[in-house]
Short mmCIF file of C-alpha atoms in Angstrom, two decimals:
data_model
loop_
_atom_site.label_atom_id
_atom_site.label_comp_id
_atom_site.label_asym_id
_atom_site.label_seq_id
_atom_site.Cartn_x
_atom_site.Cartn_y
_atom_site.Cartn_z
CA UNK R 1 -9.22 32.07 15.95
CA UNK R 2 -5.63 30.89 17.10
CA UNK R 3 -5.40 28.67 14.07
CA UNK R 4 -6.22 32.35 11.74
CA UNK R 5 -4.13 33.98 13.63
CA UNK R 6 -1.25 31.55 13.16
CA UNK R 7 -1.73 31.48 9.48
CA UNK R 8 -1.43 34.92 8.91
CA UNK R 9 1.49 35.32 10.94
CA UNK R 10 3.18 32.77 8.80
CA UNK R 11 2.39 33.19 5.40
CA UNK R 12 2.78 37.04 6.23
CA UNK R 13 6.24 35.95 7.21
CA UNK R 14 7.11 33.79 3.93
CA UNK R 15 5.03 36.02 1.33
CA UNK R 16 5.59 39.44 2.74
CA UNK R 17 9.14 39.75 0.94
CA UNK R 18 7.28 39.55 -2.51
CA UNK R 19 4.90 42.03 -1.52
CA UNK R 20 7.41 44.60 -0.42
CA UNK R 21 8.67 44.39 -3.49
CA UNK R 22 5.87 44.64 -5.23
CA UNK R 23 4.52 47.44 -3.21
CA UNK R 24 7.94 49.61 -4.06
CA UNK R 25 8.03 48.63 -7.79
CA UNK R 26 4.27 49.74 -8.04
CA UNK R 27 4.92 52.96 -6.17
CA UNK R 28 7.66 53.70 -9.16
CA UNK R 29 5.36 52.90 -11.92
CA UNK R 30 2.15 55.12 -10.75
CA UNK R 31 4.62 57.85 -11.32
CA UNK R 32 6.51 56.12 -14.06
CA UNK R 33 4.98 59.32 -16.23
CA UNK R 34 6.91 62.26 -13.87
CA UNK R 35 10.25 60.85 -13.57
CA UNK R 36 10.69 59.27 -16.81
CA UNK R 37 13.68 61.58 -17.71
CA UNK R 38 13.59 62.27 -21.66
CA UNK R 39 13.54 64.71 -23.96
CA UNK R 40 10.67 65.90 -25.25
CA UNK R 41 8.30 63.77 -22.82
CA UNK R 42 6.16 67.15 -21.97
CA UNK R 43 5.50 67.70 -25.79
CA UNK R 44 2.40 68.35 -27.13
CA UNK R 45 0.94 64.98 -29.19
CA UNK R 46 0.33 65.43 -32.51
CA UNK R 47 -2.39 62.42 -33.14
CA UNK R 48 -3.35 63.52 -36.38
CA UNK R 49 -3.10 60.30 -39.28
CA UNK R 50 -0.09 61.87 -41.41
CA UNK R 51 1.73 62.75 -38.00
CA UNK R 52 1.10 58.95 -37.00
CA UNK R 53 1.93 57.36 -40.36
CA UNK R 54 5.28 59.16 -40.69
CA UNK R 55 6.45 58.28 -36.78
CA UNK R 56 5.44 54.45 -38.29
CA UNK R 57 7.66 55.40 -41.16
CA UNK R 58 10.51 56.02 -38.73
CA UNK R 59 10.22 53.18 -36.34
CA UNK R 60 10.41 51.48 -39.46
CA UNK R 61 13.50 53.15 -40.83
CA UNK R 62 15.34 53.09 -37.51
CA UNK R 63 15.43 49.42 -37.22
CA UNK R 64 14.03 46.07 -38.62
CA UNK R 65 11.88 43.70 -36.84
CA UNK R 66 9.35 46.53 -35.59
CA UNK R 67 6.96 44.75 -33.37
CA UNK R 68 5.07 47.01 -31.98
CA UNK R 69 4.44 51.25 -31.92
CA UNK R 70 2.79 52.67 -28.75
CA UNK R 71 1.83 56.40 -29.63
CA UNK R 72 2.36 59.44 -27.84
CA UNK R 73 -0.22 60.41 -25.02
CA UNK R 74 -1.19 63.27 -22.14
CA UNK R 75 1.12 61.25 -20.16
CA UNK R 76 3.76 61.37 -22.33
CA UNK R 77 5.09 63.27 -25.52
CA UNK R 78 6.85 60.66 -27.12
CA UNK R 79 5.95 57.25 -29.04
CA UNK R 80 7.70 54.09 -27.61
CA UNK R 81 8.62 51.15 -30.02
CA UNK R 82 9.62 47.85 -29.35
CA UNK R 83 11.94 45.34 -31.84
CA UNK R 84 11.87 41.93 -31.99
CA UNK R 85 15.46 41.90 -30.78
CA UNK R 86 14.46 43.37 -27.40
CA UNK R 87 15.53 46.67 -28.38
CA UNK R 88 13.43 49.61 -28.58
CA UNK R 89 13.26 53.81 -28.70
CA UNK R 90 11.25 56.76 -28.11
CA UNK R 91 10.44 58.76 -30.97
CA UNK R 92 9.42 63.07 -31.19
CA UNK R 93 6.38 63.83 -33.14
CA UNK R 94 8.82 64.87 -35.97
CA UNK R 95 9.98 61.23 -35.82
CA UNK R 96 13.59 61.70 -34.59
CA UNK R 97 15.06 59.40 -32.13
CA UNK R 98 15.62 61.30 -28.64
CA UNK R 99 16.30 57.90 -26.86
CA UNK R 100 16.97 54.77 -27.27
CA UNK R 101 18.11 51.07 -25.70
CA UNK R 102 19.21 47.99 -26.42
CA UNK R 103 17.24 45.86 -23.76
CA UNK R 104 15.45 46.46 -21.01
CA UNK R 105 18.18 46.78 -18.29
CA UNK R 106 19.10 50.00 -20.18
CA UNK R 107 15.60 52.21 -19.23
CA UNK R 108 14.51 51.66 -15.31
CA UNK R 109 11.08 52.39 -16.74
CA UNK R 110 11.49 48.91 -18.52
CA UNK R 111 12.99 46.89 -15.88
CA UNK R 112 10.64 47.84 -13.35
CA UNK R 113 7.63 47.01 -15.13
CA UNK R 114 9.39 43.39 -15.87
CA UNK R 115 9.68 43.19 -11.82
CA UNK R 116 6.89 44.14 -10.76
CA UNK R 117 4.52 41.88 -13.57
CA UNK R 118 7.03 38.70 -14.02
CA UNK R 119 9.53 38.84 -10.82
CA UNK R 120 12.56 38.64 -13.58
CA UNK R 121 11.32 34.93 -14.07
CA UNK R 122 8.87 35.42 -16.93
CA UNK R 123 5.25 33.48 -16.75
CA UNK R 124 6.33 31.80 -13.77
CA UNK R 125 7.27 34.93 -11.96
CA UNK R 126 3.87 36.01 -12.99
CA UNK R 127 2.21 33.20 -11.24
CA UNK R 128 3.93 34.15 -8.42
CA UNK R 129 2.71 37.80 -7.85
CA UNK R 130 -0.80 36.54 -8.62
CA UNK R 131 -0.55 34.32 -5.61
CA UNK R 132 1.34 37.06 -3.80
CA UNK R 133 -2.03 39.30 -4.17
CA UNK R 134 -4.07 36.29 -3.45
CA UNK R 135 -2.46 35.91 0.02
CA UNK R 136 -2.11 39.61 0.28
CA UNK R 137 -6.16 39.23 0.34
CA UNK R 138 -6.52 36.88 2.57
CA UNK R 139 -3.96 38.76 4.75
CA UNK R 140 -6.51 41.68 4.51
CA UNK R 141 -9.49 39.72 5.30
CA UNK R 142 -7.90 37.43 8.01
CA UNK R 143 -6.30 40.77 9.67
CA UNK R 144 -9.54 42.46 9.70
CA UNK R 145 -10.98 39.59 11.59
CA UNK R 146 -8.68 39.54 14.01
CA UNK R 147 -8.71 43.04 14.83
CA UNK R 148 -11.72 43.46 15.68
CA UNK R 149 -10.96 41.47 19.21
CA UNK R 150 -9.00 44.34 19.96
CA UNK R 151 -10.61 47.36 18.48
CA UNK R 152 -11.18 49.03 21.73
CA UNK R 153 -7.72 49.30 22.12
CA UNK R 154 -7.21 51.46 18.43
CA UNK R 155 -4.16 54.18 18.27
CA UNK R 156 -3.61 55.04 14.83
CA UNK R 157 0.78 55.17 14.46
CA UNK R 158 2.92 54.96 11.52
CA UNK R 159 5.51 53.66 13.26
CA UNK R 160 5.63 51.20 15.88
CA UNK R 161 6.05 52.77 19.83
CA UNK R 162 9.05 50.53 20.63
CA UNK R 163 10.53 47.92 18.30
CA UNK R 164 9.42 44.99 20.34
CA UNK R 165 6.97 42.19 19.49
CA UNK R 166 4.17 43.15 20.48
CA UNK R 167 4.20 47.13 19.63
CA UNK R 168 5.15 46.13 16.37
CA UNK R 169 2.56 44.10 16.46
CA UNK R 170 -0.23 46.60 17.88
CA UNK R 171 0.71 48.97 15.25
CA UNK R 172 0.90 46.33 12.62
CA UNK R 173 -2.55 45.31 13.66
CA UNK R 174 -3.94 49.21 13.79
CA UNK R 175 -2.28 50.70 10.53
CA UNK R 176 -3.74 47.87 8.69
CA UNK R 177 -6.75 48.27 9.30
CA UNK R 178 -6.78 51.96 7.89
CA UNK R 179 -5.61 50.97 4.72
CA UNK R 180 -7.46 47.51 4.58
CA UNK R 181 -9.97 48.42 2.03
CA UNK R 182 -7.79 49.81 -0.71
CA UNK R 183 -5.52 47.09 0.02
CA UNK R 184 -8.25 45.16 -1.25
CA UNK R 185 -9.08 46.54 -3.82
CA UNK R 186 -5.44 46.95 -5.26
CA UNK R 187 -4.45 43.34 -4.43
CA UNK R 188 -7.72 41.62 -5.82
CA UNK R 189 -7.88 43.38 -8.84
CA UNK R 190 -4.02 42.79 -9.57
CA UNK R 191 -4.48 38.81 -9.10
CA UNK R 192 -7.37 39.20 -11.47
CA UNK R 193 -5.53 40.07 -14.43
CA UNK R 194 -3.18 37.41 -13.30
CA UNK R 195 -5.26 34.72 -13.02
CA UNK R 196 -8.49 35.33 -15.65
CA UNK R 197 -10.81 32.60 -14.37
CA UNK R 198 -11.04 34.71 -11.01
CA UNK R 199 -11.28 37.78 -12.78
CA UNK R 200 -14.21 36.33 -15.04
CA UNK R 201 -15.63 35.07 -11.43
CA UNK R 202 -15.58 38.62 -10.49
CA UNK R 203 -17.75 40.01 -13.01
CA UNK R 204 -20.15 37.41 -13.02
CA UNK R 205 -22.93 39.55 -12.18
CA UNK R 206 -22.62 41.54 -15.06
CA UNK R 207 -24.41 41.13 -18.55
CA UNK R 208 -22.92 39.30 -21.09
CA UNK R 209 -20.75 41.20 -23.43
CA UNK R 210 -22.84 42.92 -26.33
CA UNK R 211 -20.81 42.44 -29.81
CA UNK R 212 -19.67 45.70 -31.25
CA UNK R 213 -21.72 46.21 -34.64
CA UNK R 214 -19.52 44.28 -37.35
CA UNK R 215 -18.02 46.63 -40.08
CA UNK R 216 -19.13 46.81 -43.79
CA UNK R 217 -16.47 44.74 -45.37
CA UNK R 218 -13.65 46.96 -45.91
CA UNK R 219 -10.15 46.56 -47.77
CA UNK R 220 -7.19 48.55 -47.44
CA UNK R 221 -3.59 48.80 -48.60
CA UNK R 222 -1.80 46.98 -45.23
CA UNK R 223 0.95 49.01 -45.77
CA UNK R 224 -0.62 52.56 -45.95
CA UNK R 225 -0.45 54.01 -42.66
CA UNK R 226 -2.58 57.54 -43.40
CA UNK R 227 -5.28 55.17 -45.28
CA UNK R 228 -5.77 52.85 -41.92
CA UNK R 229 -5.64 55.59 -39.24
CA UNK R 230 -8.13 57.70 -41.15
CA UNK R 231 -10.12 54.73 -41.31
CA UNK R 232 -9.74 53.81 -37.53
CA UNK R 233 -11.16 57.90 -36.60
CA UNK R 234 -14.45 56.85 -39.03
CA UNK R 235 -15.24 53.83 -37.17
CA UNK R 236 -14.26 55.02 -33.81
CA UNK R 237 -15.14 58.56 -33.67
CA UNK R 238 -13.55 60.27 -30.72
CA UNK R 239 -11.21 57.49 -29.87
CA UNK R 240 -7.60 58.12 -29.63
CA UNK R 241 -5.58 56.31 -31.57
CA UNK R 242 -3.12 54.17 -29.31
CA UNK R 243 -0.85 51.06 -29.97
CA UNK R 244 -0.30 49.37 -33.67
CA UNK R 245 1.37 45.53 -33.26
CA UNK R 246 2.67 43.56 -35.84
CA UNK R 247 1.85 40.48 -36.13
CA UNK R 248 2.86 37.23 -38.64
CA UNK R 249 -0.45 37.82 -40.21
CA UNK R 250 -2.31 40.18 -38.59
CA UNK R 251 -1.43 43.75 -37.88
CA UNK R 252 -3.65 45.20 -34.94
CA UNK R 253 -4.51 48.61 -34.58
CA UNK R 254 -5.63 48.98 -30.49
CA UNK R 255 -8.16 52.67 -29.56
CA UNK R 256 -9.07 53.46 -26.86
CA UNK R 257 -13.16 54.85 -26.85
CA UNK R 258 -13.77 57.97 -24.06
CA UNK R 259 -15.91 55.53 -22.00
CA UNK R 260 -13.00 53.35 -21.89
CA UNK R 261 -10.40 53.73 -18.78
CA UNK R 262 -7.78 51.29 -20.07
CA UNK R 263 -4.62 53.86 -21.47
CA UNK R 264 -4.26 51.95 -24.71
CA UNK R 265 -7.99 51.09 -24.69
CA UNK R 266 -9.14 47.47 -25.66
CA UNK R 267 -10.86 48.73 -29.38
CA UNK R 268 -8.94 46.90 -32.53
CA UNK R 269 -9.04 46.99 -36.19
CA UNK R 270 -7.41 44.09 -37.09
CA UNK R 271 -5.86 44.17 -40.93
CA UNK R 272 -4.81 40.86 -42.46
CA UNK R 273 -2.13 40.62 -45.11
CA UNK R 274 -4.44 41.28 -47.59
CA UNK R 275 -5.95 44.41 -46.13
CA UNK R 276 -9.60 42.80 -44.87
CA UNK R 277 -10.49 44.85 -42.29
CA UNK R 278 -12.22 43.53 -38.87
CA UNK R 279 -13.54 44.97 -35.74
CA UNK R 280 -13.32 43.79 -31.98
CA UNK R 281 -14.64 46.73 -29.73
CA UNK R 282 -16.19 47.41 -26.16
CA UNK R 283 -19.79 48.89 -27.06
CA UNK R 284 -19.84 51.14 -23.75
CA UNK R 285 -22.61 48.95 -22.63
CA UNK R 286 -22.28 48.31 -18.84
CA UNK R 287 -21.20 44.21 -19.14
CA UNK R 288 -18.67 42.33 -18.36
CA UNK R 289 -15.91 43.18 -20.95
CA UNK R 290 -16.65 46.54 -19.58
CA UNK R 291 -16.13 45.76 -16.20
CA UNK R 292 -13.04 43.53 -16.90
CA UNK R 293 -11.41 46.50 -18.20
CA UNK R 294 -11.37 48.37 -15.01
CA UNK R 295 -9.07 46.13 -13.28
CA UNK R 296 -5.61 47.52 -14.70
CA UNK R 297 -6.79 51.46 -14.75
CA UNK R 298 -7.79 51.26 -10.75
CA UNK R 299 -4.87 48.86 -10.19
CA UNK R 300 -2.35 51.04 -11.62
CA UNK R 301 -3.43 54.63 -11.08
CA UNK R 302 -4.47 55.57 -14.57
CA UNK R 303 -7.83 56.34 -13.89
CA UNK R 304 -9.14 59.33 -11.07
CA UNK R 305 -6.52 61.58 -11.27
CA UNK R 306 -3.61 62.48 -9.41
CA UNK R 307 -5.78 62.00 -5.89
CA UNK R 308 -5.93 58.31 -7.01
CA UNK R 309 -2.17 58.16 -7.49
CA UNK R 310 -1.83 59.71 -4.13
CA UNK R 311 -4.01 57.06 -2.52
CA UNK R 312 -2.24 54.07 -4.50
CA UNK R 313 1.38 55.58 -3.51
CA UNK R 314 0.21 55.70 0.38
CA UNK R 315 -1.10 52.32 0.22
CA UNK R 316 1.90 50.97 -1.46
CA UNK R 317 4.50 52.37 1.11
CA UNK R 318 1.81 51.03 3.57
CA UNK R 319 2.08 47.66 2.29
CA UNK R 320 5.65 47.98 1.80
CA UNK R 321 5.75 49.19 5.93
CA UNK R 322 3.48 46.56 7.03
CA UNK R 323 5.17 43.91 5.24
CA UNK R 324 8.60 44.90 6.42
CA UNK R 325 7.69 45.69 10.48
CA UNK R 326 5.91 41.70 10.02
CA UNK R 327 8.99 40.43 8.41
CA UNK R 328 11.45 41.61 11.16
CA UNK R 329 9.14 41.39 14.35
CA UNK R 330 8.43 37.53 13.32
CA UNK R 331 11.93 36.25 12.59
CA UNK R 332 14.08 39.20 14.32
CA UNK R 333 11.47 39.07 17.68
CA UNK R 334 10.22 36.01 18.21
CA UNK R 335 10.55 34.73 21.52
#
């Protein structure tokens, strides 16, 4: 128990810095949707194909090297694009520009995402928040365990009685506890998407993934925006119509089903430069592509509402409180 103990204190005291700043910049992008600051964000969304086709048009128009389109939503009134120069805009439904950047240091919204996925450092960065939530688990699970010696002793405070030691470390010890579980939950499923062979591990006792019915073989004009997204409502009735990507050979058009939680949704037509036509699509069929696809809605708030937000916010500036009170009690207290 001494040797658990001593390992939590320490890697609490190395690791904690990462997770306070993951814990802020996570806090920021639950809301990212209220505070985002532009005109015409409260719009109403036009999703309708000619309304789609002509904001494609002027993404198109507005600069070369479009890479990508993400389409207006609930959360937002306005279509982001992205260029292959790092630049990007937001776009009304009538196509004008109301915004837009030249990298991402000019939109917080941008920047913020970058920090709290990659650390500023790029795949390596995102190794290291993976391992961040990793040891963010075991600081749940090793906490938990040694709590329970004292749990007769329990008094729920926010903030420690006296900044000494060992009240920061009784409240440490007591607040944690609280907010263990969704701790949990938030930290695991983040290092999932991280790291896939743990998420795959996760979902193990799930069905194999059923293969969405394969689509007559279609041909379109790769270049006719109306013609594909009125396709794209046929084959996915109900979906909404989310993200188009351009790729060297391969332009992707991403849905998102209603039983899917995932904003953009994980549905694609996929049109090659000659206009074939193929599907790759969830069936709604309780497996585990289904389940896989739950990790980034519950991680990030965009599934249950704004009581879901509220619970994710809470346990952020908990993790952010806890990590902080550890950091300072263990290098500013130490006897």
């Amino acid at each position: 128990m001494n040797l658990l103990a001593t390992l939590h204190r320490w890697a609490g005291a190395t690791i904690g810095a990462i997770l306070i700043v993951l814990g802020l910049s996570g806090i920021a992008l639950v809301w990212e949707d209220e505070w985002i600051g532009v005109p015409g964000a409260g719009d109403l969304v036009d999703a309708s194909p000619p309304a789609l086709a002509h904001a494609v048009d002027a993404a198109m128009t507005h600069h070369d090297g479009l890479s990508r389109v993400t389409f207006a939503s609930d959360g937002t009134g306005l279509h982001q694009t992205a260029y292959a120069d790092g630049s990007g805009a937001y776009l009304n439904g009538q196509g004008a520009i109301v915004e837009q950047w030249s990298g991402k240091w000019q939109r917080p919204e941008l920047w913020i995402f970058d920090l709290h996925h990659y650390l500023f450092a790029g795949d390596i960065g995102k190794t290291i928040t993976g391992i961040a939530g990793l040891a963010g688990v075991f600081f749940v699970i090793s906490g938990a365990i040694l709590w329970w010696r004292t749990r007769r002793t329990f008094v729920f405070r926010l903030w420690p009685k006296r900044m000494t030691r060992s009240a920061i470390i009784r409240q440490h010890r007591d607040l944690g506890i609280i907010v263990a579980p969704f701790l949990f939950v938030v930290l695991l499923s983040g290092s999932a998407m991280v790291f896939k062979p743990l998420g795959a591990a996760l979902v193990t006792p799930f069905p194999a993934p059923i293969e969405h019915p394969a689509l007559p073989a279609t041909q379109v004009d790769p270049n006719d925006w109306e013609a594909i997204f009125r396709l794209a409502k046929t084959t996915f009735p109900g979906a909404e119509i989310r993200r188009l990507q351009f790729g060297a050979e391969t332009t992707t058009l991403r849905l998102r089903q209603p039983f899917e939680w995932t904003p953009n949704g994980r549905s694609y037509l996929r049109i090659d430069n000659a206009g074939l036509v193929t599907v790759d699509a969830p069936t709604g069929a309780i497996d585990r592509q289904n389940a896989t696809e739950k990790f980034y809605p519950i991680h990030a708030g965009k599934v249950g509402g704004i009581w879901w937000k509220i619970v994710l916010t809470l346990t952020g500036m908990s993790l952010v409180l806890l990590g902080a009170l550890a950091f300072f009690g263990f290098w500013f207290r130490r006897k």
